[in-house]
């Protein structure tokens, strides 16, 4: 960033040898997906930093990445159950309380989701407040205190895994 005004993106490697019975860190997978999405959606040139190991691994096809992204806009009607099913199909794990990237929690009309981070200022878990099938509000919240920090007008929920199985 010191040498150019172009945006610099990091595409990390899994840091595990291929063909080992270990799963990659979910945070690394989510950062890879967020970087791929930013490269795909960017209209300006950017610099992509990646190791040889990261580049040699198979990448989720752009069509599959787009198919598993969900755009949620505050005030619009969306099928709540359909969104929950889509997020489950995109790799989000249902849990009691959202703590890390890829978690999803349901409490009445509230859906808490921790999507991969697209940028620094809007990074963190999101609380979607539903009234029926209408998204009343989208709020960033602190995963420790569970208190809301900031309202958002819209958000893009990226998949939480690179592995997508057909229905």
JSON list of C-alpha atoms in Angstrom, two decimals:
[
{"chain": "A", "resi": 1, "resn": "UNK", "atom": "CA", "xyz": [0.00, 0.00, 0.00]},
{"chain": "A", "resi": 2, "resn": "UNK", "atom": "CA", "xyz": [3.01, 2.28, 0.48]},
{"chain": "A", "resi": 3, "resn": "UNK", "atom": "CA", "xyz": [3.95, 2.05, -3.22]},
{"chain": "A", "resi": 4, "resn": "UNK", "atom": "CA", "xyz": [0.55, 2.23, -4.89]},
{"chain": "A", "resi": 5, "resn": "UNK", "atom": "CA", "xyz": [-2.97, 3.54, -4.46]},
{"chain": "A", "resi": 6, "resn": "UNK", "atom": "CA", "xyz": [-4.43, 0.21, -5.66]},
{"chain": "A", "resi": 7, "resn": "UNK", "atom": "CA", "xyz": [-6.22, -1.90, -3.12]},
{"chain": "A", "resi": 8, "resn": "UNK", "atom": "CA", "xyz": [-4.10, -4.79, -1.80]},
{"chain": "A", "resi": 9, "resn": "UNK", "atom": "CA", "xyz": [-5.87, -8.10, -1.13]},
{"chain": "A", "resi": 10, "resn": "UNK", "atom": "CA", "xyz": [-4.40, -11.15, 0.59]},
{"chain": "A", "resi": 11, "resn": "UNK", "atom": "CA", "xyz": [-5.29, -14.67, -0.59]},
{"chain": "A", "resi": 12, "resn": "UNK", "atom": "CA", "xyz": [-3.99, -16.98, 2.16]},
{"chain": "A", "resi": 13, "resn": "UNK", "atom": "CA", "xyz": [-2.98, -20.61, 1.87]},
{"chain": "A", "resi": 14, "resn": "UNK", "atom": "CA", "xyz": [-4.41, -23.36, 4.05]},
{"chain": "A", "resi": 15, "resn": "UNK", "atom": "CA", "xyz": [-1.00, -23.97, 5.67]},
{"chain": "A", "resi": 16, "resn": "UNK", "atom": "CA", "xyz": [-1.63, -27.71, 5.76]},
{"chain": "A", "resi": 17, "resn": "UNK", "atom": "CA", "xyz": [-0.06, -30.24, 3.39]},
{"chain": "A", "resi": 18, "resn": "UNK", "atom": "CA", "xyz": [-2.34, -31.67, 0.70]},
{"chain": "A", "resi": 19, "resn": "UNK", "atom": "CA", "xyz": [-3.84, -35.13, 1.27]},
{"chain": "A", "resi": 20, "resn": "UNK", "atom": "CA", "xyz": [-3.57, -34.90, 5.05]},
{"chain": "A", "resi": 21, "resn": "UNK", "atom": "CA", "xyz": [-6.63, -35.75, 7.15]},
{"chain": "A", "resi": 22, "resn": "UNK", "atom": "CA", "xyz": [-6.77, -32.20, 8.55]},
{"chain": "A", "resi": 23, "resn": "UNK", "atom": "CA", "xyz": [-9.44, -29.63, 7.82]},
{"chain": "A", "resi": 24, "resn": "UNK", "atom": "CA", "xyz": [-8.39, -26.06, 7.06]},
{"chain": "A", "resi": 25, "resn": "UNK", "atom": "CA", "xyz": [-9.07, -23.33, 9.59]},
{"chain": "A", "resi": 26, "resn": "UNK", "atom": "CA", "xyz": [-12.58, -21.88, 8.98]},
{"chain": "A", "resi": 27, "resn": "UNK", "atom": "CA", "xyz": [-11.24, -18.32, 9.29]},
{"chain": "A", "resi": 28, "resn": "UNK", "atom": "CA", "xyz": [-8.72, -19.01, 6.49]},
{"chain": "A", "resi": 29, "resn": "UNK", "atom": "CA", "xyz": [-11.43, -20.49, 4.27]},
{"chain": "A", "resi": 30, "resn": "UNK", "atom": "CA", "xyz": [-13.64, -17.45, 4.87]},
{"chain": "A", "resi": 31, "resn": "UNK", "atom": "CA", "xyz": [-10.81, -15.03, 4.12]},
{"chain": "A", "resi": 32, "resn": "UNK", "atom": "CA", "xyz": [-10.10, -16.86, 0.85]},
{"chain": "A", "resi": 33, "resn": "UNK", "atom": "CA", "xyz": [-13.78, -16.61, -0.14]},
{"chain": "A", "resi": 34, "resn": "UNK", "atom": "CA", "xyz": [-13.98, -12.92, 0.81]},
{"chain": "A", "resi": 35, "resn": "UNK", "atom": "CA", "xyz": [-10.88, -12.20, -1.30]},
{"chain": "A", "resi": 36, "resn": "UNK", "atom": "CA", "xyz": [-12.28, -14.11, -4.29]},
{"chain": "A", "resi": 37, "resn": "UNK", "atom": "CA", "xyz": [-15.56, -12.19, -4.02]},
{"chain": "A", "resi": 38, "resn": "UNK", "atom": "CA", "xyz": [-13.75, -8.83, -3.83]},
{"chain": "A", "resi": 39, "resn": "UNK", "atom": "CA", "xyz": [-11.65, -9.68, -6.90]},
{"chain": "A", "resi": 40, "resn": "UNK", "atom": "CA", "xyz": [-14.77, -10.75, -8.80]},
{"chain": "A", "resi": 41, "resn": "UNK", "atom": "CA", "xyz": [-16.79, -7.65, -7.87]},
{"chain": "A", "resi": 42, "resn": "UNK", "atom": "CA", "xyz": [-13.97, -5.09, -8.17]},
{"chain": "A", "resi": 43, "resn": "UNK", "atom": "CA", "xyz": [-14.19, -2.62, -11.03]},
{"chain": "A", "resi": 44, "resn": "UNK", "atom": "CA", "xyz": [-10.78, -1.11, -10.27]},
{"chain": "A", "resi": 45, "resn": "UNK", "atom": "CA", "xyz": [-7.41, -2.84, -10.50]},
{"chain": "A", "resi": 46, "resn": "UNK", "atom": "CA", "xyz": [-6.09, -4.41, -7.32]},
{"chain": "A", "resi": 47, "resn": "UNK", "atom": "CA", "xyz": [-3.01, -6.25, -6.17]},
{"chain": "A", "resi": 48, "resn": "UNK", "atom": "CA", "xyz": [-3.49, -9.83, -5.03]},
{"chain": "A", "resi": 49, "resn": "UNK", "atom": "CA", "xyz": [-0.87, -11.27, -2.69]},
{"chain": "A", "resi": 50, "resn": "UNK", "atom": "CA", "xyz": [-0.79, -15.06, -2.67]},
{"chain": "A", "resi": 51, "resn": "UNK", "atom": "CA", "xyz": [1.75, -17.79, -2.04]},
{"chain": "A", "resi": 52, "resn": "UNK", "atom": "CA", "xyz": [2.45, -20.52, -4.58]},
{"chain": "A", "resi": 53, "resn": "UNK", "atom": "CA", "xyz": [0.68, -23.00, -2.28]},
{"chain": "A", "resi": 54, "resn": "UNK", "atom": "CA", "xyz": [-2.48, -20.86, -2.21]},
{"chain": "A", "resi": 55, "resn": "UNK", "atom": "CA", "xyz": [-2.56, -20.49, -5.99]},
{"chain": "A", "resi": 56, "resn": "UNK", "atom": "CA", "xyz": [-2.03, -24.22, -6.64]},
{"chain": "A", "resi": 57, "resn": "UNK", "atom": "CA", "xyz": [-5.13, -25.25, -4.68]},
{"chain": "A", "resi": 58, "resn": "UNK", "atom": "CA", "xyz": [-8.42, -25.57, -6.50]},
{"chain": "A", "resi": 59, "resn": "UNK", "atom": "CA", "xyz": [-10.64, -22.49, -6.37]},
{"chain": "A", "resi": 60, "resn": "UNK", "atom": "CA", "xyz": [-14.40, -22.29, -6.10]},
{"chain": "A", "resi": 61, "resn": "UNK", "atom": "CA", "xyz": [-15.79, -21.47, -9.58]},
{"chain": "A", "resi": 62, "resn": "UNK", "atom": "CA", "xyz": [-17.11, -17.89, -9.90]},
{"chain": "A", "resi": 63, "resn": "UNK", "atom": "CA", "xyz": [-20.61, -19.15, -10.76]},
{"chain": "A", "resi": 64, "resn": "UNK", "atom": "CA", "xyz": [-20.76, -21.26, -7.58]},
{"chain": "A", "resi": 65, "resn": "UNK", "atom": "CA", "xyz": [-19.51, -18.35, -5.49]},
{"chain": "A", "resi": 66, "resn": "UNK", "atom": "CA", "xyz": [-22.18, -16.03, -6.91]},
{"chain": "A", "resi": 67, "resn": "UNK", "atom": "CA", "xyz": [-24.89, -18.67, -6.50]},
{"chain": "A", "resi": 68, "resn": "UNK", "atom": "CA", "xyz": [-24.19, -19.04, -2.76]},
{"chain": "A", "resi": 69, "resn": "UNK", "atom": "CA", "xyz": [-24.00, -15.28, -1.96]},
{"chain": "A", "resi": 70, "resn": "UNK", "atom": "CA", "xyz": [-27.07, -13.72, -0.38]},
{"chain": "A", "resi": 71, "resn": "UNK", "atom": "CA", "xyz": [-27.90, -10.00, -0.60]},
{"chain": "A", "resi": 72, "resn": "UNK", "atom": "CA", "xyz": [-29.99, -8.84, 2.36]},
{"chain": "A", "resi": 73, "resn": "UNK", "atom": "CA", "xyz": [-31.47, -5.32, 2.37]},
{"chain": "A", "resi": 74, "resn": "UNK", "atom": "CA", "xyz": [-33.07, -3.68, 5.39]},
{"chain": "A", "resi": 75, "resn": "UNK", "atom": "CA", "xyz": [-36.79, -3.06, 4.93]},
{"chain": "A", "resi": 76, "resn": "UNK", "atom": "CA", "xyz": [-37.26, -5.60, 2.15]},
{"chain": "A", "resi": 77, "resn": "UNK", "atom": "CA", "xyz": [-39.26, -8.79, 2.23]},
{"chain": "A", "resi": 78, "resn": "UNK", "atom": "CA", "xyz": [-37.29, -12.03, 2.12]},
{"chain": "A", "resi": 79, "resn": "UNK", "atom": "CA", "xyz": [-38.28, -15.62, 2.79]},
{"chain": "A", "resi": 80, "resn": "UNK", "atom": "CA", "xyz": [-36.79, -16.13, 6.29]},
{"chain": "A", "resi": 81, "resn": "UNK", "atom": "CA", "xyz": [-36.82, -19.93, 6.12]},
{"chain": "A", "resi": 82, "resn": "UNK", "atom": "CA", "xyz": [-35.38, -19.82, 2.61]},
{"chain": "A", "resi": 83, "resn": "UNK", "atom": "CA", "xyz": [-32.55, -17.57, 3.83]},
{"chain": "A", "resi": 84, "resn": "UNK", "atom": "CA", "xyz": [-31.80, -19.92, 6.74]},
{"chain": "A", "resi": 85, "resn": "UNK", "atom": "CA", "xyz": [-31.75, -22.92, 4.37]},
{"chain": "A", "resi": 86, "resn": "UNK", "atom": "CA", "xyz": [-29.53, -21.05, 1.90]},
{"chain": "A", "resi": 87, "resn": "UNK", "atom": "CA", "xyz": [-27.08, -20.11, 4.66]},
{"chain": "A", "resi": 88, "resn": "UNK", "atom": "CA", "xyz": [-27.01, -23.71, 5.91]},
{"chain": "A", "resi": 89, "resn": "UNK", "atom": "CA", "xyz": [-26.31, -24.85, 2.37]},
{"chain": "A", "resi": 90, "resn": "UNK", "atom": "CA", "xyz": [-23.52, -22.27, 2.14]},
{"chain": "A", "resi": 91, "resn": "UNK", "atom": "CA", "xyz": [-21.68, -23.82, 5.09]},
{"chain": "A", "resi": 92, "resn": "UNK", "atom": "CA", "xyz": [-22.97, -21.90, 8.10]},
{"chain": "A", "resi": 93, "resn": "UNK", "atom": "CA", "xyz": [-23.17, -23.97, 11.29]},
{"chain": "A", "resi": 94, "resn": "UNK", "atom": "CA", "xyz": [-26.23, -23.64, 13.52]},
{"chain": "A", "resi": 95, "resn": "UNK", "atom": "CA", "xyz": [-25.22, -22.95, 17.15]},
{"chain": "A", "resi": 96, "resn": "UNK", "atom": "CA", "xyz": [-26.57, -21.40, 20.35]},
{"chain": "A", "resi": 97, "resn": "UNK", "atom": "CA", "xyz": [-24.50, -18.22, 20.19]},
{"chain": "A", "resi": 98, "resn": "UNK", "atom": "CA", "xyz": [-22.49, -16.71, 17.34]},
{"chain": "A", "resi": 99, "resn": "UNK", "atom": "CA", "xyz": [-18.78, -16.59, 18.22]},
{"chain": "A", "resi": 100, "resn": "UNK", "atom": "CA", "xyz": [-16.72, -17.15, 15.07]},
{"chain": "A", "resi": 101, "resn": "UNK", "atom": "CA", "xyz": [-16.93, -16.80, 11.30]},
{"chain": "A", "resi": 102, "resn": "UNK", "atom": "CA", "xyz": [-19.40, -19.30, 9.84]},
{"chain": "A", "resi": 103, "resn": "UNK", "atom": "CA", "xyz": [-21.71, -19.46, 12.87]},
{"chain": "A", "resi": 104, "resn": "UNK", "atom": "CA", "xyz": [-25.48, -18.87, 12.72]},
{"chain": "A", "resi": 105, "resn": "UNK", "atom": "CA", "xyz": [-27.95, -18.66, 15.64]},
{"chain": "A", "resi": 106, "resn": "UNK", "atom": "CA", "xyz": [-31.75, -18.44, 15.58]},
{"chain": "A", "resi": 107, "resn": "UNK", "atom": "CA", "xyz": [-33.82, -16.83, 18.33]},
{"chain": "A", "resi": 108, "resn": "UNK", "atom": "CA", "xyz": [-37.44, -16.08, 17.49]},
{"chain": "A", "resi": 109, "resn": "UNK", "atom": "CA", "xyz": [-37.49, -13.35, 14.85]},
{"chain": "A", "resi": 110, "resn": "UNK", "atom": "CA", "xyz": [-33.76, -12.74, 15.11]},
{"chain": "A", "resi": 111, "resn": "UNK", "atom": "CA", "xyz": [-31.10, -14.43, 12.97]},
{"chain": "A", "resi": 112, "resn": "UNK", "atom": "CA", "xyz": [-27.50, -13.90, 14.08]},
{"chain": "A", "resi": 113, "resn": "UNK", "atom": "CA", "xyz": [-24.90, -14.63, 11.39]},
{"chain": "A", "resi": 114, "resn": "UNK", "atom": "CA", "xyz": [-21.12, -14.25, 11.28]},
{"chain": "A", "resi": 115, "resn": "UNK", "atom": "CA", "xyz": [-20.28, -13.93, 7.56]},
{"chain": "A", "resi": 116, "resn": "UNK", "atom": "CA", "xyz": [-16.77, -13.68, 6.09]},
{"chain": "A", "resi": 117, "resn": "UNK", "atom": "CA", "xyz": [-15.43, -10.14, 6.34]},
{"chain": "A", "resi": 118, "resn": "UNK", "atom": "CA", "xyz": [-15.43, -7.99, 3.22]},
{"chain": "A", "resi": 119, "resn": "UNK", "atom": "CA", "xyz": [-13.93, -4.85, 4.72]},
{"chain": "A", "resi": 120, "resn": "UNK", "atom": "CA", "xyz": [-12.64, -3.65, 8.06]},
{"chain": "A", "resi": 121, "resn": "UNK", "atom": "CA", "xyz": [-15.31, -1.14, 9.11]},
{"chain": "A", "resi": 122, "resn": "UNK", "atom": "CA", "xyz": [-18.26, -3.48, 8.52]},
{"chain": "A", "resi": 123, "resn": "UNK", "atom": "CA", "xyz": [-16.57, -6.63, 9.80]},
{"chain": "A", "resi": 124, "resn": "UNK", "atom": "CA", "xyz": [-18.17, -8.77, 12.45]},
{"chain": "A", "resi": 125, "resn": "UNK", "atom": "CA", "xyz": [-21.33, -10.72, 13.20]},
{"chain": "A", "resi": 126, "resn": "UNK", "atom": "CA", "xyz": [-24.68, -9.42, 12.00]},
{"chain": "A", "resi": 127, "resn": "UNK", "atom": "CA", "xyz": [-28.07, -9.47, 13.68]},
{"chain": "A", "resi": 128, "resn": "UNK", "atom": "CA", "xyz": [-30.98, -9.67, 11.25]},
{"chain": "A", "resi": 129, "resn": "UNK", "atom": "CA", "xyz": [-34.21, -8.61, 12.95]},
{"chain": "A", "resi": 130, "resn": "UNK", "atom": "CA", "xyz": [-37.26, -10.00, 11.16]},
{"chain": "A", "resi": 131, "resn": "UNK", "atom": "CA", "xyz": [-40.92, -9.06, 11.48]},
{"chain": "A", "resi": 132, "resn": "UNK", "atom": "CA", "xyz": [-42.57, -11.91, 9.63]},
{"chain": "A", "resi": 133, "resn": "UNK", "atom": "CA", "xyz": [-40.65, -12.08, 6.36]},
{"chain": "A", "resi": 134, "resn": "UNK", "atom": "CA", "xyz": [-39.55, -8.41, 6.40]},
{"chain": "A", "resi": 135, "resn": "UNK", "atom": "CA", "xyz": [-36.01, -7.55, 7.47]},
{"chain": "A", "resi": 136, "resn": "UNK", "atom": "CA", "xyz": [-36.59, -4.72, 9.95]},
{"chain": "A", "resi": 137, "resn": "UNK", "atom": "CA", "xyz": [-32.93, -4.04, 10.67]},
{"chain": "A", "resi": 138, "resn": "UNK", "atom": "CA", "xyz": [-29.39, -5.27, 10.05]},
{"chain": "A", "resi": 139, "resn": "UNK", "atom": "CA", "xyz": [-27.00, -4.53, 12.90]},
{"chain": "A", "resi": 140, "resn": "UNK", "atom": "CA", "xyz": [-23.36, -5.27, 13.59]},
{"chain": "A", "resi": 141, "resn": "UNK", "atom": "CA", "xyz": [-22.88, -6.58, 17.10]},
{"chain": "A", "resi": 142, "resn": "UNK", "atom": "CA", "xyz": [-20.12, -7.54, 19.49]},
{"chain": "A", "resi": 143, "resn": "UNK", "atom": "CA", "xyz": [-19.91, -11.36, 19.79]},
{"chain": "A", "resi": 144, "resn": "UNK", "atom": "CA", "xyz": [-18.78, -11.16, 23.45]},
{"chain": "A", "resi": 145, "resn": "UNK", "atom": "CA", "xyz": [-21.28, -8.67, 24.91]},
{"chain": "A", "resi": 146, "resn": "UNK", "atom": "CA", "xyz": [-23.98, -9.38, 22.25]},
{"chain": "A", "resi": 147, "resn": "UNK", "atom": "CA", "xyz": [-24.67, -5.61, 22.07]},
{"chain": "A", "resi": 148, "resn": "UNK", "atom": "CA", "xyz": [-25.38, -3.87, 18.78]},
{"chain": "A", "resi": 149, "resn": "UNK", "atom": "CA", "xyz": [-22.70, -1.53, 17.45]},
{"chain": "A", "resi": 150, "resn": "UNK", "atom": "CA", "xyz": [-23.86, -0.14, 14.12]},
{"chain": "A", "resi": 151, "resn": "UNK", "atom": "CA", "xyz": [-26.82, -0.30, 11.74]},
{"chain": "A", "resi": 152, "resn": "UNK", "atom": "CA", "xyz": [-26.36, -1.27, 8.10]},
{"chain": "A", "resi": 153, "resn": "UNK", "atom": "CA", "xyz": [-28.65, -0.70, 5.15]},
{"chain": "A", "resi": 154, "resn": "UNK", "atom": "CA", "xyz": [-27.62, -3.85, 3.28]},
{"chain": "A", "resi": 155, "resn": "UNK", "atom": "CA", "xyz": [-25.13, -6.69, 3.43]},
{"chain": "A", "resi": 156, "resn": "UNK", "atom": "CA", "xyz": [-23.79, -9.49, 1.27]},
{"chain": "A", "resi": 157, "resn": "UNK", "atom": "CA", "xyz": [-23.53, -12.85, 2.99]},
{"chain": "A", "resi": 158, "resn": "UNK", "atom": "CA", "xyz": [-20.75, -14.89, 1.46]},
{"chain": "A", "resi": 159, "resn": "UNK", "atom": "CA", "xyz": [-20.57, -18.67, 1.79]},
{"chain": "A", "resi": 160, "resn": "UNK", "atom": "CA", "xyz": [-18.69, -19.99, 4.82]},
{"chain": "A", "resi": 161, "resn": "UNK", "atom": "CA", "xyz": [-17.13, -22.96, 3.03]},
{"chain": "A", "resi": 162, "resn": "UNK", "atom": "CA", "xyz": [-15.55, -23.72, -0.32]},
{"chain": "A", "resi": 163, "resn": "UNK", "atom": "CA", "xyz": [-17.11, -27.18, -0.39]},
{"chain": "A", "resi": 164, "resn": "UNK", "atom": "CA", "xyz": [-20.60, -27.13, -1.86]},
{"chain": "A", "resi": 165, "resn": "UNK", "atom": "CA", "xyz": [-22.53, -30.31, -2.40]},
{"chain": "A", "resi": 166, "resn": "UNK", "atom": "CA", "xyz": [-25.50, -30.55, -4.77]},
{"chain": "A", "resi": 167, "resn": "UNK", "atom": "CA", "xyz": [-28.93, -30.75, -3.16]}
]
